[in-house]
PDB file of C-alpha atoms in Angstrom:
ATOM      1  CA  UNK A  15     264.415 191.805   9.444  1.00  0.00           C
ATOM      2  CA  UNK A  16     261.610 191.069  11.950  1.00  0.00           C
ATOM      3  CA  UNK A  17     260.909 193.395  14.823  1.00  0.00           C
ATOM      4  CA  UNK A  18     261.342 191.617  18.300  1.00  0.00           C
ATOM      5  CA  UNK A  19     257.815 192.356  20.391  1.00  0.00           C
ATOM      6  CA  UNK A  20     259.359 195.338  22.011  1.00  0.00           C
ATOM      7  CA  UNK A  21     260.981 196.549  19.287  1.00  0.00           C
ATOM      8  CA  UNK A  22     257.047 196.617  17.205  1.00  0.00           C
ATOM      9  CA  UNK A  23     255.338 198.511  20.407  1.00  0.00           C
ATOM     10  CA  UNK A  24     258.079 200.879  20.370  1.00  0.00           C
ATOM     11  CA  UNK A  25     257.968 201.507  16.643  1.00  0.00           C
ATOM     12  CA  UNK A  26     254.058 201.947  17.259  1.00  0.00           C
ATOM     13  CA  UNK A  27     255.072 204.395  20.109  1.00  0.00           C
ATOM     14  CA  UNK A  28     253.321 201.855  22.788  1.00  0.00           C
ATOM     15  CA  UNK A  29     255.895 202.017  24.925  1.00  0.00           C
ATOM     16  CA  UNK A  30     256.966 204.882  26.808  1.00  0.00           C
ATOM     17  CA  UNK A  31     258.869 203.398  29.901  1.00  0.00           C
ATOM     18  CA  UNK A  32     259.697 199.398  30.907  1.00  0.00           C
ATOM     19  CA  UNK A  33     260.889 197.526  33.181  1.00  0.00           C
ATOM     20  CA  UNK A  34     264.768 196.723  32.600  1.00  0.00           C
ATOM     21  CA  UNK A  35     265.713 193.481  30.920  1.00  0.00           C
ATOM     22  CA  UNK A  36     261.784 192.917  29.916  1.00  0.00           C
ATOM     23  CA  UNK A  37     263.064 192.546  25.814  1.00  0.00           C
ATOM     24  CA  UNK A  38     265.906 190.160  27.403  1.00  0.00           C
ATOM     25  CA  UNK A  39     262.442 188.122  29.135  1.00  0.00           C
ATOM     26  CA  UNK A  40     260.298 188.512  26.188  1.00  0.00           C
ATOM     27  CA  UNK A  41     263.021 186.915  23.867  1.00  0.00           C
ATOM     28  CA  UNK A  42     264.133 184.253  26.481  1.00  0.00           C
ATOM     29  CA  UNK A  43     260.573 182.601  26.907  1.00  0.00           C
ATOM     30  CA  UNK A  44     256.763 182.897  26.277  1.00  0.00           C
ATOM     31  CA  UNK A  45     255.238 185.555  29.039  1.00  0.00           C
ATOM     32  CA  UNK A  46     252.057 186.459  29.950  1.00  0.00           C
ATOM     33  CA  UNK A  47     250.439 190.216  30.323  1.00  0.00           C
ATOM     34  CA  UNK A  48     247.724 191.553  31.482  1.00  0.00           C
ATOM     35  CA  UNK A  49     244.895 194.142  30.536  1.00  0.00           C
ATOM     36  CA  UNK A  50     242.232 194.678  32.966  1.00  0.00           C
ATOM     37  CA  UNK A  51     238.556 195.524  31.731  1.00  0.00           C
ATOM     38  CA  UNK A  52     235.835 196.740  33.403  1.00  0.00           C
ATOM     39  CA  UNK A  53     232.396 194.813  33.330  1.00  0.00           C
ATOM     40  CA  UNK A  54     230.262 197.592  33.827  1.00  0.00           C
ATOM     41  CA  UNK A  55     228.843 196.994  29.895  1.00  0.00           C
ATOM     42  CA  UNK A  56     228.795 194.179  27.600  1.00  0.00           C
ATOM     43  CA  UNK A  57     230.699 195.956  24.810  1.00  0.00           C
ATOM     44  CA  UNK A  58     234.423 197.267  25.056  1.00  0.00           C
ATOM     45  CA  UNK A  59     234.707 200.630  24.030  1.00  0.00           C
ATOM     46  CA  UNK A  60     237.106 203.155  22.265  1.00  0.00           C
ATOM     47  CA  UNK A  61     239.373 203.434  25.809  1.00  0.00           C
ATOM     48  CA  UNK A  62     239.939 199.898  25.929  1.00  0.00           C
ATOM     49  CA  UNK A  63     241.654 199.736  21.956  1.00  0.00           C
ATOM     50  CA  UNK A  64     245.325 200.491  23.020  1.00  0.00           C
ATOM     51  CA  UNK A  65     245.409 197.658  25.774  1.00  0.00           C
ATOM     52  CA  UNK A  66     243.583 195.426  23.506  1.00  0.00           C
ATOM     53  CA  UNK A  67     245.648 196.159  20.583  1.00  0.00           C
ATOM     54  CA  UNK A  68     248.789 195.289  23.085  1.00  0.00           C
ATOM     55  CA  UNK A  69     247.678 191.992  23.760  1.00  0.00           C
ATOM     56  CA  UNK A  70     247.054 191.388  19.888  1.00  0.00           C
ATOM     57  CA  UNK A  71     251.060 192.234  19.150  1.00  0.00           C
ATOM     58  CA  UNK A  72     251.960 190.264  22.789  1.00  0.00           C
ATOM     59  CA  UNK A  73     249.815 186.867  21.210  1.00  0.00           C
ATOM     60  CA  UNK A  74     251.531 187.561  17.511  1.00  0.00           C
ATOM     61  CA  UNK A  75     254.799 187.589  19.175  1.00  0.00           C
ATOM     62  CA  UNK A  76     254.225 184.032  20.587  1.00  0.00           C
ATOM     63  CA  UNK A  77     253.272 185.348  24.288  1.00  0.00           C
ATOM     64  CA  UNK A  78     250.317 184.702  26.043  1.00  0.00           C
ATOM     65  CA  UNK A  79     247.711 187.519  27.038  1.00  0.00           C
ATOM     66  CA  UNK A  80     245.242 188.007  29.315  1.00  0.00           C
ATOM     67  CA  UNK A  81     242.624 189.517  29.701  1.00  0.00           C
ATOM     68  CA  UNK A  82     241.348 190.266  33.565  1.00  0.00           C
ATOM     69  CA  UNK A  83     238.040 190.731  34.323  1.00  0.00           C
ATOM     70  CA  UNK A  84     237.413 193.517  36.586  1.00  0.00           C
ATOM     71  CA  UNK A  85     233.941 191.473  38.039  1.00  0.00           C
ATOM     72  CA  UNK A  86     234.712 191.913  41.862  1.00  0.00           C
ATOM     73  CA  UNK A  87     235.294 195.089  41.528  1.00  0.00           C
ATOM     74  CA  UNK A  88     232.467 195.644  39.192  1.00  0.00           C
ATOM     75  CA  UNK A  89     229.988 194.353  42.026  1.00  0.00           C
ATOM     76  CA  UNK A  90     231.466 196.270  44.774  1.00  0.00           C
ATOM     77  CA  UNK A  91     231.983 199.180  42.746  1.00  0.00           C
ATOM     78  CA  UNK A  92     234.626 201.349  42.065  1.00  0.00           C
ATOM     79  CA  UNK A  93     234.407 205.537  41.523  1.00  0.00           C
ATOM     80  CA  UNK A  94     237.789 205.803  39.663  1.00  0.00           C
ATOM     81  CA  UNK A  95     237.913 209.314  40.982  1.00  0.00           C
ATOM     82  CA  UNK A  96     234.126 210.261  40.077  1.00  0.00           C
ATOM     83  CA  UNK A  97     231.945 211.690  42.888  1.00  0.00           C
ATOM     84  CA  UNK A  98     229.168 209.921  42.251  1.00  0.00           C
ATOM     85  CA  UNK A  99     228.333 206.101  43.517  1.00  0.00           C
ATOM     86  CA  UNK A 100     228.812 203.684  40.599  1.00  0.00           C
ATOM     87  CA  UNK A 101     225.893 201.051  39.533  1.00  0.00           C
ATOM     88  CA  UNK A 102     226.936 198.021  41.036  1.00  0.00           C
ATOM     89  CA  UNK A 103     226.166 194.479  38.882  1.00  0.00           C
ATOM     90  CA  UNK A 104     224.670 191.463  40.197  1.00  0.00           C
ATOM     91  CA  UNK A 105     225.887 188.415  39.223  1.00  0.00           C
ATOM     92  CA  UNK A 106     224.105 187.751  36.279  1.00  0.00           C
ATOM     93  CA  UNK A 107     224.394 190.828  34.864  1.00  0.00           C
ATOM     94  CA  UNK A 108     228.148 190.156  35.593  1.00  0.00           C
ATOM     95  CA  UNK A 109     228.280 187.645  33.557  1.00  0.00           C
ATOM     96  CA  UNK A 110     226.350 188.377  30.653  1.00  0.00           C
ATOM     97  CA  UNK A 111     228.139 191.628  30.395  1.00  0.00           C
ATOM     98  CA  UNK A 112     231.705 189.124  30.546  1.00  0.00           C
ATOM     99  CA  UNK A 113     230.515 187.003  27.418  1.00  0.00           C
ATOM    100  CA  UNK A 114     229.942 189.725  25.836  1.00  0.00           C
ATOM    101  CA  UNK A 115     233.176 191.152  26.572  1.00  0.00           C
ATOM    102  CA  UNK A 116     234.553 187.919  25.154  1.00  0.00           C
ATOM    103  CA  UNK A 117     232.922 187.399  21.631  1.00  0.00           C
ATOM    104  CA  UNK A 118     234.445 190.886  20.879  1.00  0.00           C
ATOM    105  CA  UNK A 119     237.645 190.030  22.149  1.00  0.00           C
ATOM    106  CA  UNK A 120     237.804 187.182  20.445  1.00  0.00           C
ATOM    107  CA  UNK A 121     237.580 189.187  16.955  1.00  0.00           C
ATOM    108  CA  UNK A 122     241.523 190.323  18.099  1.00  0.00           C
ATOM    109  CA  UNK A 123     242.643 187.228  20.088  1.00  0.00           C
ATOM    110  CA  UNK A 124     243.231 183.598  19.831  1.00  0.00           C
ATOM    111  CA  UNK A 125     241.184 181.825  22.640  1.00  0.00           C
ATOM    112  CA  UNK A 126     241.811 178.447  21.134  1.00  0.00           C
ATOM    113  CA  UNK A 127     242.960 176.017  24.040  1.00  0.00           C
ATOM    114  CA  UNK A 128     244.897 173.955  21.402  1.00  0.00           C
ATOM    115  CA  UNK A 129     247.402 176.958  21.156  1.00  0.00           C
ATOM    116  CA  UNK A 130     250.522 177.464  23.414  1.00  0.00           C
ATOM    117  CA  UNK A 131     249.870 181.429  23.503  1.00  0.00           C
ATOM    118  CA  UNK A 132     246.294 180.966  23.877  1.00  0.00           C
ATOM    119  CA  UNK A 133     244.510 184.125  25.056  1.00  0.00           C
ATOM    120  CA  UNK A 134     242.924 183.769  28.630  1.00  0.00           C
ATOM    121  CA  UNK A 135     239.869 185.492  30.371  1.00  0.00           C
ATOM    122  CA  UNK A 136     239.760 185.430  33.987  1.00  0.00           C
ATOM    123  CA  UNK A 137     237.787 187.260  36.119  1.00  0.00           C
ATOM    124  CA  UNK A 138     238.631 188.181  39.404  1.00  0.00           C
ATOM    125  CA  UNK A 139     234.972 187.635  40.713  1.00  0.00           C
ATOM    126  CA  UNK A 140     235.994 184.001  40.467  1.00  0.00           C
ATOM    127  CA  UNK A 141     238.578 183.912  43.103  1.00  0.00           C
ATOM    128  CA  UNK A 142     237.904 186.924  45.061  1.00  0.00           C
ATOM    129  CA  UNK A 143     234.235 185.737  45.740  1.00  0.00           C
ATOM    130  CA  UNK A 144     235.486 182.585  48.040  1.00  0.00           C
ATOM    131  CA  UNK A 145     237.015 185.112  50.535  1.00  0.00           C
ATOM    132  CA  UNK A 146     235.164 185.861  53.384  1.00  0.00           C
ATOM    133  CA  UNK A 147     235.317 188.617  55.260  1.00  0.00           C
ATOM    134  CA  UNK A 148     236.742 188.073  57.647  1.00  0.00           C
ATOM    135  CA  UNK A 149     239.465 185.929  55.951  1.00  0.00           C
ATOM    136  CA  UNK A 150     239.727 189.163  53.329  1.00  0.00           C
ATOM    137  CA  UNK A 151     240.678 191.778  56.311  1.00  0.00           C
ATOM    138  CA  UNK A 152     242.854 189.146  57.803  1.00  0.00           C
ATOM    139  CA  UNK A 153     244.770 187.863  54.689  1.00  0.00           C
ATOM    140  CA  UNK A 154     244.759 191.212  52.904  1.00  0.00           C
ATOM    141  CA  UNK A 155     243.686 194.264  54.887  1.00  0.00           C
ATOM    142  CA  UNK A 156     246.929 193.647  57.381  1.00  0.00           C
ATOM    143  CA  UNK A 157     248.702 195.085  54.339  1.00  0.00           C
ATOM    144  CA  UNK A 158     246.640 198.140  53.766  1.00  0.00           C
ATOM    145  CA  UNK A 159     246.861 201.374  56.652  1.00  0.00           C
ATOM    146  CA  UNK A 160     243.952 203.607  57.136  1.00  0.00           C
ATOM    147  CA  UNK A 161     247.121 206.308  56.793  1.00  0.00           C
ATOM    148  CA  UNK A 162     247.422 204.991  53.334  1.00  0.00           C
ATOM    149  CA  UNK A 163     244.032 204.929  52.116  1.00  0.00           C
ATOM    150  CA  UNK A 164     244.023 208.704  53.194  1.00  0.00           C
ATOM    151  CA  UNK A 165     246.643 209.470  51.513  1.00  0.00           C
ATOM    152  CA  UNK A 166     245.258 208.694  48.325  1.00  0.00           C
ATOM    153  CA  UNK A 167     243.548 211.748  46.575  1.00  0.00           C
ATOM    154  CA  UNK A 168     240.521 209.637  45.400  1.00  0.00           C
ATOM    155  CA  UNK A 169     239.417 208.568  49.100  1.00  0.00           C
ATOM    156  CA  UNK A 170     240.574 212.311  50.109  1.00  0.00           C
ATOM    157  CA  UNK A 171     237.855 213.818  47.634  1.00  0.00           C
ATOM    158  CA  UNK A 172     235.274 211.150  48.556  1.00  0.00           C
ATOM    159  CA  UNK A 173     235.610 212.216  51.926  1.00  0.00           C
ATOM    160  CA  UNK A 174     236.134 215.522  51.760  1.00  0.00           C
TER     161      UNK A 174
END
């Protein structure tokens, strides 16, 4: 008997907690997911196998992954919790790094535009760069408290 896509990650032990009636979405019609990868190199590493392997079983099932990116972030840069500053990527170096992101991706995923499920790779960089910034703080910084952002232990050890 074939294993519905949920049933497969959970047999892998992939899943640990979902969303309710996600199985009763994944069997009604195709759906997209998302990984998010960081553009900081041109290779993907061992950390990035488990989302990467997800989007592999989402595409066999007949869904459609994604894979995001991270390129606005990458050139703003982003600490994740380290202390130190991180190197931040021009836009070349942005790209580059993306393609090569891509060819290796494309050893695990179907990119083929002919397919339904085709795999996707967006970058964020792409939309994100035609805010300004004054739109950005208006648009999306209304939504974000300076009480929140202290909250948060990674701004409270940056600042601290």
């Amino acid at each position: 008997m074939a294993k519905t896509f949920v049933e497969e990650l959970q047999w892998r032990g992939m899943i640990h907690n979902i969303m309710p009636n996600t199985e009763e979405q994944m069997e009604k019609e195709m759906t997209s997911a998302y990984v998010g990868i960081d553009p900081t190199a041109d290779s993907l590493h061992i950390g990035h196998l488990v989302g990467v392997m997800m989007l592999r079983h989402l595409q066999n099932a007949g869904h459609r992954p994604i894979a995001l990116i991270g390129g606005a972030t990458g050139m703003i840069g982003d600490p994740s919790g380290k202390s130190d500053e991180r190197n931040l990527l021009d836009e070349e170096t942005l790209r580059k790094n993306e393609q090569g992101i891509k060819k290796q991706l494309s050893k695990f995923l179907n990119f083929d535009s002919g397919e339904d499920n085709a795999a996707l790779l967006v970058n964020n960089y792409d939309w994100m760069s035609k805010f300004s910034f004054l739109e950005f703080i208006r648009d999306v910084g209304k939504h974000i408290t300076v009480n929140y952002m202290m909250a948060k232990d990674s701004v409270k050890k940056r600042i601290g």
